[in-house]
PDB file of C-alpha atoms in Angstrom:
ATOM      1  CA  MET A  36      62.636 -32.924 -26.151  1.00 43.00           C
ATOM      2  CA  TYR A  37      61.766 -29.278 -25.551  1.00 41.00           C
ATOM      3  CA  LYS A  38      62.814 -26.315 -27.628  1.00 44.00           C
ATOM      4  CA  VAL A  39      64.674 -23.522 -25.943  1.00 45.00           C
ATOM      5  CA  LEU A  40      64.273 -19.912 -26.870  1.00 45.00           C
ATOM      6  CA  VAL A  41      67.051 -18.372 -28.892  1.00 43.00           C
ATOM      7  CA  PRO A  42      67.902 -15.031 -27.287  1.00 42.00           C
ATOM      8  CA  ILE A  43      67.552 -12.053 -29.591  1.00 34.00           C
ATOM      9  CA  VAL A  44      70.841 -10.421 -28.813  1.00 39.00           C
ATOM     10  CA  ILE A  45      73.820  -8.975 -30.580  1.00 36.00           C
ATOM     11  CA  PHE A  46      77.105  -9.658 -28.843  1.00 38.00           C
ATOM     12  CA  ILE A  47      79.393  -6.675 -28.996  1.00 32.00           C
ATOM     13  CA  ARG A  48      83.031  -7.546 -28.314  1.00 38.00           C
ATOM     14  CA  CYS A  49      84.291  -5.099 -25.756  1.00 37.00           C
ATOM     15  CA  THR A  50      86.326  -4.936 -22.592  1.00 31.00           C
ATOM     16  CA  VAL A  51      83.369  -5.175 -20.247  1.00 38.00           C
ATOM     17  CA  GLN A  52      81.522  -8.351 -19.356  1.00 49.00           C
ATOM     18  CA  ALA A  53      78.239  -8.982 -21.167  1.00 60.00           C
ATOM     19  CA  GLN A  54      75.265 -10.739 -19.586  1.00 78.00           C
ATOM     20  CA  THR A  55      72.210 -12.166 -21.300  1.00 90.00           C
ATOM     21  CA  ILE A  56      69.167 -13.856 -19.733  1.00 96.00           C
ATOM     22  CA  ILE A  57      67.926 -16.862 -21.715  1.00 97.00           C
ATOM     23  CA  PRO A  58      64.547 -18.547 -21.030  1.00 98.00           C
ATOM     24  CA  LEU A  59      64.940 -22.318 -21.265  1.00 98.00           C
ATOM     25  CA  TYR A  60      61.437 -22.974 -22.574  1.00 97.00           C
ATOM     26  CA  LYS A  61      58.990 -21.269 -24.868  1.00 94.00           C
ATOM     27  CA  GLY A  62      56.045 -20.410 -22.650  1.00 93.00           C
ATOM     28  CA  ILE A  63      55.349 -22.301 -19.436  1.00 95.00           C
ATOM     29  CA  ALA A  64      57.960 -24.859 -18.433  1.00 97.00           C
ATOM     30  CA  PRO A  65      56.574 -28.400 -18.936  1.00 97.00           C
ATOM     31  CA  GLY A  66      55.399 -29.871 -15.648  1.00 97.00           C
ATOM     32  CA  SER A  67      54.685 -26.580 -13.898  1.00 95.00           C
ATOM     33  CA  GLU A  68      51.571 -25.543 -15.815  1.00 95.00           C
ATOM     34  CA  ASN A  69      49.546 -25.180 -12.597  1.00 94.00           C
ATOM     35  CA  TRP A  70      52.122 -23.185 -10.650  1.00 96.00           C
ATOM     36  CA  THR A  71      50.616 -19.819  -9.745  1.00 93.00           C
ATOM     37  CA  TRP A  72      53.284 -18.330  -7.457  1.00 93.00           C
ATOM     38  CA  THR A  73      55.816 -15.726  -8.491  1.00 94.00           C
ATOM     39  CA  GLU A  74      59.560 -15.709  -7.997  1.00 95.00           C
ATOM     40  CA  LYS A  75      60.807 -13.902  -4.896  1.00 95.00           C
ATOM     41  CA  GLU A  76      64.184 -12.446  -4.014  1.00 94.00           C
ATOM     42  CA  THR A  77      65.598 -11.752  -0.559  1.00 92.00           C
ATOM     43  CA  SER A  78      69.116 -11.331   0.759  1.00 88.00           C
ATOM     44  CA  LEU A  79      71.301 -13.080   3.297  1.00 82.00           C
ATOM     45  CA  GLY A  80      74.368 -11.016   4.044  1.00 79.00           C
ATOM     46  CA  LYS A  81      75.799 -10.089   0.656  1.00 79.00           C
ATOM     47  CA  SER A  82      74.108 -12.948  -1.195  1.00 85.00           C
ATOM     48  CA  ARG A  83      70.917 -12.814  -3.242  1.00 94.00           C
ATOM     49  CA  ILE A  84      68.498 -15.589  -2.301  1.00 96.00           C
ATOM     50  CA  LEU A  85      65.868 -16.695  -4.820  1.00 97.00           C
ATOM     51  CA  ARG A  86      62.680 -18.594  -3.994  1.00 96.00           C
ATOM     52  CA  ASP A  87      59.727 -19.984  -5.943  1.00 97.00           C
ATOM     53  CA  VAL A  88      61.529 -20.165  -9.276  1.00 98.00           C
ATOM     54  CA  SER A  89      58.989 -21.334 -11.847  1.00 97.00           C
ATOM     55  CA  LYS A  90      60.524 -19.932 -15.049  1.00 97.00           C
ATOM     56  CA  PRO A  91      63.935 -21.558 -15.563  1.00 98.00           C
ATOM     57  CA  THR A  92      66.602 -19.418 -17.194  1.00 98.00           C
ATOM     58  CA  LEU A  93      70.282 -19.242 -17.951  1.00 99.00           C
ATOM     59  CA  THR A  94      72.187 -16.017 -17.423  1.00 98.00           C
ATOM     60  CA  ALA A  95      75.197 -15.906 -19.727  1.00 98.00           C
ATOM     61  CA  PHE A  96      78.389 -14.267 -18.478  1.00 98.00           C
ATOM     62  CA  ILE A  97      80.617 -13.560 -21.471  1.00 97.00           C
ATOM     63  CA  PRO A  98      84.343 -12.947 -20.944  1.00 97.00           C
ATOM     64  CA  ALA A  99      86.196 -10.301 -22.915  1.00 96.00           C
ATOM     65  CA  LYS A 100      88.387 -12.980 -24.497  1.00 96.00           C
ATOM     66  CA  PRO A 101      86.614 -16.370 -24.545  1.00 97.00           C
ATOM     67  CA  ASN A 102      88.998 -19.339 -24.513  1.00 97.00           C
ATOM     68  CA  GLY A 103      86.446 -21.865 -25.768  1.00 98.00           C
ATOM     69  CA  THR A 104      85.572 -23.462 -22.418  1.00 98.00           C
ATOM     70  CA  ALA A 105      82.118 -23.042 -20.842  1.00 99.00           C
ATOM     71  CA  VAL A 106      80.679 -23.937 -17.443  1.00 99.00           C
ATOM     72  CA  ILE A 107      77.010 -24.112 -16.447  1.00 99.00           C
ATOM     73  CA  ILE A 108      76.673 -23.214 -12.755  1.00 99.00           C
ATOM     74  CA  ALA A 109      73.806 -24.513 -10.600  1.00 99.00           C
ATOM     75  CA  PRO A 110      73.572 -22.729  -7.216  1.00 98.00           C
ATOM     76  CA  GLY A 111      72.466 -24.699  -4.169  1.00 97.00           C
ATOM     77  CA  GLY A 112      69.759 -24.306  -1.562  1.00 96.00           C
ATOM     78  CA  GLY A 113      68.129 -27.666  -0.904  1.00 96.00           C
ATOM     79  CA  PHE A 114      65.833 -27.287  -3.956  1.00 98.00           C
ATOM     80  CA  HIS A 115      63.905 -24.675  -1.918  1.00 97.00           C
ATOM     81  CA  ILE A 116      66.090 -21.621  -2.502  1.00 97.00           C
ATOM     82  CA  LEU A 117      69.024 -20.595  -4.685  1.00 98.00           C
ATOM     83  CA  SER A 118      72.129 -19.070  -3.128  1.00 97.00           C
ATOM     84  CA  TYR A 119      72.488 -17.031  -6.267  1.00 97.00           C
ATOM     85  CA  THR A 120      75.521 -14.868  -5.461  1.00 97.00           C
ATOM     86  CA  SER A 121      78.138 -16.924  -3.607  1.00 96.00           C
ATOM     87  CA  GLU A 122      77.256 -20.109  -5.523  1.00 98.00           C
ATOM     88  CA  GLY A 123      76.327 -18.474  -8.812  1.00 98.00           C
ATOM     89  CA  THR A 124      77.265 -15.037 -10.073  1.00 98.00           C
ATOM     90  CA  ASP A 125      80.475 -14.762  -8.020  1.00 98.00           C
ATOM     91  CA  VAL A 126      81.647 -18.037  -9.556  1.00 99.00           C
ATOM     92  CA  ALA A 127      80.721 -16.845 -13.055  1.00 98.00           C
ATOM     93  CA  ASN A 128      82.608 -13.576 -12.642  1.00 98.00           C
ATOM     94  CA  TRP A 129      85.718 -15.418 -11.407  1.00 98.00           C
ATOM     95  CA  LEU A 130      85.627 -17.817 -14.349  1.00 99.00           C
ATOM     96  CA  ASN A 131      85.210 -14.924 -16.782  1.00 98.00           C
ATOM     97  CA  GLN A 132      88.542 -13.536 -15.597  1.00 98.00           C
ATOM     98  CA  LYS A 133      90.103 -16.783 -16.845  1.00 98.00           C
ATOM     99  CA  GLY A 134      88.401 -16.542 -20.244  1.00 98.00           C
ATOM    100  CA  ILE A 135      85.732 -19.133 -19.395  1.00 99.00           C
ATOM    101  CA  THR A 136      82.178 -18.469 -20.558  1.00 98.00           C
ATOM    102  CA  ALA A 137      79.757 -19.087 -17.692  1.00 99.00           C
ATOM    103  CA  PHE A 138      76.015 -19.664 -17.511  1.00 99.00           C
ATOM    104  CA  VAL A 139      74.210 -19.407 -14.160  1.00 99.00           C
ATOM    105  CA  LEU A 140      71.180 -21.699 -14.090  1.00 99.00           C
ATOM    106  CA  LYS A 141      67.940 -20.791 -12.337  1.00 98.00           C
ATOM    107  CA  TYR A 142      66.149 -24.118 -12.031  1.00 99.00           C
ATOM    108  CA  ARG A 143      62.696 -24.819 -10.645  1.00 98.00           C
ATOM    109  CA  LEU A 144      62.259 -24.961  -6.878  1.00 98.00           C
ATOM    110  CA  VAL A 145      59.865 -26.309  -4.262  1.00 97.00           C
ATOM    111  CA  HIS A 146      57.138 -23.847  -3.276  1.00 96.00           C
ATOM    112  CA  GLU A 147      56.977 -23.625   0.509  1.00 92.00           C
ATOM    113  CA  ASP A 148      53.283 -23.452   1.399  1.00 88.00           C
ATOM    114  CA  PRO A 149      52.781 -21.344   4.570  1.00 87.00           C
ATOM    115  CA  ALA A 150      49.959 -23.728   5.528  1.00 87.00           C
ATOM    116  CA  TYR A 151      52.546 -26.516   5.948  1.00 85.00           C
ATOM    117  CA  PRO A 152      55.537 -24.972   7.743  1.00 89.00           C
ATOM    118  CA  GLU A 153      56.809 -28.426   8.685  1.00 89.00           C
ATOM    119  CA  ASN A 154      57.675 -28.946   5.005  1.00 90.00           C
ATOM    120  CA  GLY A 155      59.906 -25.874   4.895  1.00 90.00           C
ATOM    121  CA  LEU A 156      63.622 -26.329   4.330  1.00 94.00           C
ATOM    122  CA  MET A 157      64.745 -24.900   7.666  1.00 89.00           C
ATOM    123  CA  ALA A 158      62.227 -26.975   9.644  1.00 91.00           C
ATOM    124  CA  ILE A 159      63.385 -30.161   7.940  1.00 93.00           C
ATOM    125  CA  LEU A 160      67.099 -29.440   8.285  1.00 91.00           C
ATOM    126  CA  GLN A 161      66.759 -28.598  11.973  1.00 90.00           C
ATOM    127  CA  LYS A 162      65.623 -32.192  12.481  1.00 90.00           C
ATOM    128  CA  ARG A 163      68.193 -33.580  10.021  1.00 91.00           C
ATOM    129  CA  ASP A 164      65.277 -35.438   8.439  1.00 92.00           C
ATOM    130  CA  PHE A 165      66.791 -36.087   5.021  1.00 93.00           C
ATOM    131  CA  LYS A 166      64.216 -38.756   4.152  1.00 94.00           C
ATOM    132  CA  LYS A 167      61.466 -36.178   4.517  1.00 94.00           C
ATOM    133  CA  LEU A 168      63.485 -33.647   2.541  1.00 95.00           C
ATOM    134  CA  ASP A 169      63.860 -36.144  -0.296  1.00 94.00           C
ATOM    135  CA  SER A 170      60.127 -36.913  -0.201  1.00 94.00           C
ATOM    136  CA  VAL A 171      59.115 -33.243  -0.298  1.00 94.00           C
ATOM    137  CA  ASN A 172      61.630 -32.450  -3.030  1.00 95.00           C
ATOM    138  CA  ALA A 173      61.253 -35.497  -5.293  1.00 96.00           C
ATOM    139  CA  PRO A 174      58.738 -34.107  -7.836  1.00 96.00           C
ATOM    140  CA  VAL A 175      60.709 -30.882  -8.257  1.00 97.00           C
ATOM    141  CA  VAL A 176      64.075 -32.632  -8.530  1.00 98.00           C
ATOM    142  CA  GLN A 177      62.701 -34.326 -11.658  1.00 98.00           C
ATOM    143  CA  LEU A 178      61.730 -30.927 -13.086  1.00 99.00           C
ATOM    144  CA  ALA A 179      65.093 -29.426 -12.151  1.00 99.00           C
ATOM    145  CA  LEU A 180      66.744 -32.288 -14.038  1.00 98.00           C
ATOM    146  CA  GLN A 181      64.723 -31.330 -17.125  1.00 98.00           C
ATOM    147  CA  ASP A 182      65.997 -27.779 -16.679  1.00 99.00           C
ATOM    148  CA  GLY A 183      69.605 -28.931 -16.363  1.00 99.00           C
ATOM    149  CA  ILE A 184      69.386 -31.049 -19.505  1.00 98.00           C
ATOM    150  CA  ALA A 185      67.698 -28.187 -21.377  1.00 98.00           C
ATOM    151  CA  ALA A 186      70.524 -25.889 -20.263  1.00 98.00           C
ATOM    152  CA  MET A 187      73.184 -28.294 -21.528  1.00 98.00           C
ATOM    153  CA  ARG A 188      71.370 -28.719 -24.816  1.00 98.00           C
ATOM    154  CA  TYR A 189      71.045 -24.958 -25.269  1.00 98.00           C
ATOM    155  CA  VAL A 190      74.717 -24.229 -24.636  1.00 98.00           C
ATOM    156  CA  ARG A 191      75.933 -26.994 -26.937  1.00 98.00           C
ATOM    157  CA  GLN A 192      73.521 -26.039 -29.729  1.00 97.00           C
ATOM    158  CA  HIS A 193      74.616 -22.400 -29.482  1.00 98.00           C
ATOM    159  CA  ALA A 194      78.309 -22.979 -28.924  1.00 98.00           C
ATOM    160  CA  GLU A 195      79.415 -21.167 -32.076  1.00 97.00           C
ATOM    161  CA  PRO A 196      77.899 -17.707 -31.386  1.00 96.00           C
ATOM    162  CA  TYR A 197      79.293 -17.841 -27.841  1.00 97.00           C
ATOM    163  CA  HIS A 198      82.769 -18.839 -29.147  1.00 98.00           C
ATOM    164  CA  ILE A 199      82.598 -22.119 -27.214  1.00 98.00           C
ATOM    165  CA  ASP A 200      84.151 -25.450 -28.145  1.00 98.00           C
ATOM    166  CA  PRO A 201      81.160 -27.868 -27.982  1.00 98.00           C
ATOM    167  CA  ASN A 202      83.516 -30.488 -26.526  1.00 98.00           C
ATOM    168  CA  LYS A 203      84.549 -28.259 -23.602  1.00 98.00           C
ATOM    169  CA  ILE A 204      81.244 -27.670 -21.814  1.00 99.00           C
ATOM    170  CA  GLY A 205      81.082 -28.500 -18.124  1.00 99.00           C
ATOM    171  CA  PHE A 206      78.484 -28.498 -15.367  1.00 99.00           C
ATOM    172  CA  MET A 207      79.246 -27.279 -11.837  1.00 99.00           C
ATOM    173  CA  GLY A 208      76.807 -27.340  -8.938  1.00 99.00           C
ATOM    174  CA  PHE A 209      76.744 -26.617  -5.233  1.00 98.00           C
ATOM    175  CA  SER A 210      74.858 -28.738  -2.683  1.00 97.00           C
ATOM    176  CA  ALA A 211      71.448 -29.322  -4.322  1.00 98.00           C
ATOM    177  CA  GLY A 212      72.991 -27.887  -7.478  1.00 99.00           C
ATOM    178  CA  ALA A 213      75.613 -30.639  -7.201  1.00 99.00           C
ATOM    179  CA  THR A 214      72.782 -33.176  -6.910  1.00 98.00           C
ATOM    180  CA  LEU A 215      71.449 -31.696 -10.144  1.00 99.00           C
ATOM    181  CA  THR A 216      74.924 -31.804 -11.714  1.00 99.00           C
ATOM    182  CA  MET A 217      75.268 -35.522 -11.055  1.00 99.00           C
ATOM    183  CA  SER A 218      71.689 -36.224 -12.158  1.00 98.00           C
ATOM    184  CA  VAL A 219      72.433 -34.524 -15.480  1.00 98.00           C
ATOM    185  CA  VAL A 220      75.625 -36.482 -16.135  1.00 98.00           C
ATOM    186  CA  TYR A 221      73.920 -39.778 -15.191  1.00 97.00           C
ATOM    187  CA  SER A 222      70.732 -39.126 -17.179  1.00 96.00           C
ATOM    188  CA  ALA A 223      71.750 -37.129 -20.254  1.00 94.00           C
ATOM    189  CA  THR A 224      72.191 -38.360 -23.799  1.00 90.00           C
ATOM    190  CA  ASP A 225      75.341 -37.599 -25.773  1.00 87.00           C
ATOM    191  CA  GLU A 226      73.929 -34.273 -27.004  1.00 89.00           C
ATOM    192  CA  SER A 227      73.221 -33.012 -23.497  1.00 95.00           C
ATOM    193  CA  ARG A 228      75.970 -34.724 -21.501  1.00 97.00           C
ATOM    194  CA  PRO A 229      78.618 -32.456 -19.941  1.00 98.00           C
ATOM    195  CA  ASN A 230      82.243 -32.972 -20.951  1.00 98.00           C
ATOM    196  CA  PHE A 231      83.307 -32.502 -17.326  1.00 99.00           C
ATOM    197  CA  VAL A 232      81.527 -32.046 -14.003  1.00 99.00           C
ATOM    198  CA  ALA A 233      82.299 -30.360 -10.692  1.00 99.00           C
ATOM    199  CA  PRO A 234      79.937 -31.261  -7.833  1.00 99.00           C
ATOM    200  CA  ILE A 235      80.823 -28.994  -4.903  1.00 99.00           C
ATOM    201  CA  TYR A 236      79.796 -30.466  -1.500  1.00 98.00           C
ATOM    202  CA  PRO A 237      77.234 -32.736  -3.198  1.00 98.00           C
ATOM    203  CA  TYR A 238      74.179 -34.329  -1.595  1.00 97.00           C
ATOM    204  CA  GLU A 239      74.070 -37.838  -3.039  1.00 96.00           C
ATOM    205  CA  ASN A 240      70.782 -39.317  -1.782  1.00 96.00           C
ATOM    206  CA  ALA A 241      68.539 -37.386  -4.183  1.00 97.00           C
ATOM    207  CA  ILE A 242      70.640 -37.911  -7.311  1.00 98.00           C
ATOM    208  CA  ILE A 243      68.624 -39.300 -10.231  1.00 98.00           C
ATOM    209  CA  GLY A 244      70.375 -42.114 -12.090  1.00 96.00           C
ATOM    210  CA  LYS A 245      73.406 -44.243 -11.293  1.00 91.00           C
ATOM    211  CA  THR A 246      75.072 -45.073 -14.609  1.00 92.00           C
ATOM    212  CA  ILE A 247      78.492 -43.492 -15.021  1.00 95.00           C
ATOM    213  CA  PRO A 248      79.095 -42.561 -18.674  1.00 95.00           C
ATOM    214  CA  GLU A 249      81.343 -44.809 -20.723  1.00 93.00           C
ATOM    215  CA  THR A 250      82.726 -41.765 -22.503  1.00 95.00           C
ATOM    216  CA  ARG A 251      85.376 -39.696 -20.728  1.00 96.00           C
ATOM    217  CA  VAL A 252      83.872 -37.251 -18.223  1.00 98.00           C
ATOM    218  CA  PRO A 253      86.469 -36.017 -15.696  1.00 98.00           C
ATOM    219  CA  ILE A 254      85.124 -35.039 -12.280  1.00 99.00           C
ATOM    220  CA  PHE A 255      86.316 -32.497  -9.694  1.00 99.00           C
ATOM    221  CA  ILE A 256      84.821 -32.757  -6.200  1.00 99.00           C
ATOM    222  CA  THR A 257      85.366 -30.705  -3.075  1.00 98.00           C
ATOM    223  CA  ALA A 258      83.865 -30.506   0.414  1.00 98.00           C
ATOM    224  CA  ALA A 259      84.871 -29.822   4.027  1.00 98.00           C
ATOM    225  CA  SER A 260      85.303 -32.373   6.814  1.00 97.00           C
ATOM    226  CA  ASP A 261      83.541 -30.127   9.334  1.00 96.00           C
ATOM    227  CA  ASP A 262      80.414 -29.919   7.166  1.00 94.00           C
ATOM    228  CA  ASN A 263      77.693 -29.409   9.779  1.00 90.00           C
ATOM    229  CA  LEU A 264      75.214 -31.524   7.779  1.00 91.00           C
ATOM    230  CA  GLY A 265      77.549 -34.514   7.848  1.00 90.00           C
ATOM    231  CA  LEU A 266      77.628 -34.926   4.083  1.00 92.00           C
ATOM    232  CA  ALA A 267      81.383 -34.981   3.348  1.00 96.00           C
ATOM    233  CA  SER A 268      81.197 -38.762   2.906  1.00 97.00           C
ATOM    234  CA  HIS A 269      78.926 -38.244  -0.108  1.00 98.00           C
ATOM    235  CA  SER A 270      81.837 -36.589  -1.929  1.00 98.00           C
ATOM    236  CA  VAL A 271      84.129 -39.483  -1.056  1.00 98.00           C
ATOM    237  CA  HIS A 272      81.607 -42.050  -2.294  1.00 98.00           C
ATOM    238  CA  ILE A 273      81.108 -40.300  -5.632  1.00 98.00           C
ATOM    239  CA  TYR A 274      84.888 -40.086  -6.053  1.00 98.00           C
ATOM    240  CA  GLN A 275      85.275 -43.814  -5.359  1.00 98.00           C
ATOM    241  CA  LYS A 276      82.537 -44.703  -7.856  1.00 97.00           C
ATOM    242  CA  TRP A 277      84.196 -42.586 -10.541  1.00 98.00           C
ATOM    243  CA  LEU A 278      87.575 -44.233  -9.959  1.00 97.00           C
ATOM    244  CA  GLU A 279      86.060 -47.720 -10.026  1.00 97.00           C
ATOM    245  CA  ALA A 280      84.517 -46.891 -13.408  1.00 97.00           C
ATOM    246  CA  GLY A 281      87.927 -45.944 -14.797  1.00 97.00           C
ATOM    247  CA  GLN A 282      87.120 -42.246 -15.014  1.00 97.00           C
ATOM    248  CA  SER A 283      89.461 -39.369 -14.179  1.00 97.00           C
ATOM    249  CA  ALA A 284      88.693 -37.952 -10.743  1.00 98.00           C
ATOM    250  CA  GLU A 285      90.064 -35.387  -8.312  1.00 99.00           C
ATOM    251  CA  LEU A 286      88.851 -34.936  -4.737  1.00 99.00           C
ATOM    252  CA  HIS A 287      89.656 -32.176  -2.237  1.00 98.00           C
ATOM    253  CA  ILE A 288      88.404 -32.619   1.325  1.00 98.00           C
ATOM    254  CA  TYR A 289      89.332 -29.618   3.450  1.00 98.00           C
ATOM    255  CA  GLN A 290      89.707 -29.926   7.207  1.00 98.00           C
ATOM    256  CA  LYS A 291      87.685 -26.776   7.814  1.00 97.00           C
ATOM    257  CA  GLY A 292      85.166 -24.814   5.801  1.00 96.00           C
ATOM    258  CA  GLY A 293      81.702 -25.864   6.884  1.00 94.00           C
ATOM    259  CA  TYR A 294      78.841 -26.564   4.537  1.00 93.00           C
ATOM    260  CA  GLY A 295      78.011 -24.081   1.809  1.00 94.00           C
ATOM    261  CA  PHE A 296      81.278 -22.148   1.689  1.00 96.00           C
ATOM    262  CA  GLY A 297      80.897 -21.299  -1.995  1.00 96.00           C
ATOM    263  CA  MET A 298      82.880 -18.188  -2.887  1.00 97.00           C
ATOM    264  CA  ASN A 299      82.703 -16.811   0.660  1.00 94.00           C
ATOM    265  CA  LYS A 300      86.060 -15.717   2.064  1.00 94.00           C
ATOM    266  CA  GLN A 301      86.874 -17.158   5.506  1.00 95.00           C
ATOM    267  CA  ASN A 302      90.682 -16.795   5.457  1.00 97.00           C
ATOM    268  CA  ILE A 303      91.109 -20.573   5.383  1.00 97.00           C
ATOM    269  CA  PRO A 304      92.175 -22.992   2.602  1.00 96.00           C
ATOM    270  CA  THR A 305      88.629 -23.407   1.234  1.00 97.00           C
ATOM    271  CA  ASP A 306      88.957 -19.825  -0.023  1.00 97.00           C
ATOM    272  CA  SER A 307      91.139 -21.156  -2.843  1.00 97.00           C
ATOM    273  CA  TRP A 308      89.074 -24.174  -3.913  1.00 98.00           C
ATOM    274  CA  ILE A 309      88.201 -22.480  -7.199  1.00 99.00           C
ATOM    275  CA  ASN A 310      91.907 -22.047  -7.972  1.00 99.00           C
ATOM    276  CA  ARG A 311      92.301 -25.805  -7.521  1.00 98.00           C
ATOM    277  CA  PHE A 312      89.343 -26.313  -9.862  1.00 99.00           C
ATOM    278  CA  TYR A 313      91.020 -24.118 -12.464  1.00 99.00           C
ATOM    279  CA  ASP A 314      94.314 -26.021 -12.105  1.00 98.00           C
ATOM    280  CA  TRP A 315      92.406 -29.281 -12.617  1.00 98.00           C
ATOM    281  CA  LEU A 316      90.543 -27.848 -15.613  1.00 98.00           C
ATOM    282  CA  GLN A 317      93.814 -26.759 -17.226  1.00 97.00           C
ATOM    283  CA  LEU A 318      95.187 -30.267 -16.733  1.00 97.00           C
ATOM    284  CA  ASN A 319      92.212 -31.842 -18.511  1.00 96.00           C
ATOM    285  CA  TYR A 320      91.400 -29.125 -21.053  1.00 91.00           C
ATOM    286  CA  PRO A 321      94.596 -27.109 -21.650  1.00 85.00           C
TER     287      PRO A 321
END
């Protein structure tokens, strides 16, 4: 549909991790031609927070010894922000230690207009008004889906220079990024469909598409029962749908962990969710 830019880069095999930023579109991303705002970065604790993303990119994290598996990572943030560290780069760095090539996706986000504070993410979540959130987000979720499909297409088309097996490319997302993950697997064609998916504490209501692929696409899902947004049941429902379709599925619901635990360390079992993901990945793609 849309051509991605090929990064002009020479990969030098060495003991340190290499990173490359890849624009997903040549020029302005289709659908955001009239966006005039610029991307902003703030911090929350140790995590980088991105807002107003209008130029979608992938950042490639290359392990010293690639094992052929790749994962695209979509951070969460309600389609208004990206929790870029704990749900993005920290995940990529961990996967690199296992030989997995990782790509952190910056997808397009809702611009919060100061003239309409009631449409801001925090204002909406304080009221638990998910219908309003879906209404505000809907146009941008469609654009984010384009970005996710473009990311999948890029990685598969460039599997060889990254030392990736084109049949071992997965998509992992957190919260809104998990919504994007599921939208990609439901909406993509064979060329852009992930081989496996990992929605982490997904939000199901805004997912685009409903058709589970007929081809094998294993799924790994995790969430916490004490999720303060009350969304743990979304993980259970997705798991049930996958099983009913005859697909391979694994679900971990932790008693404690809250919503948005990502790679944060809390000295509780959710700290090791990514180890369980790796165990599952080894089972399906040894």
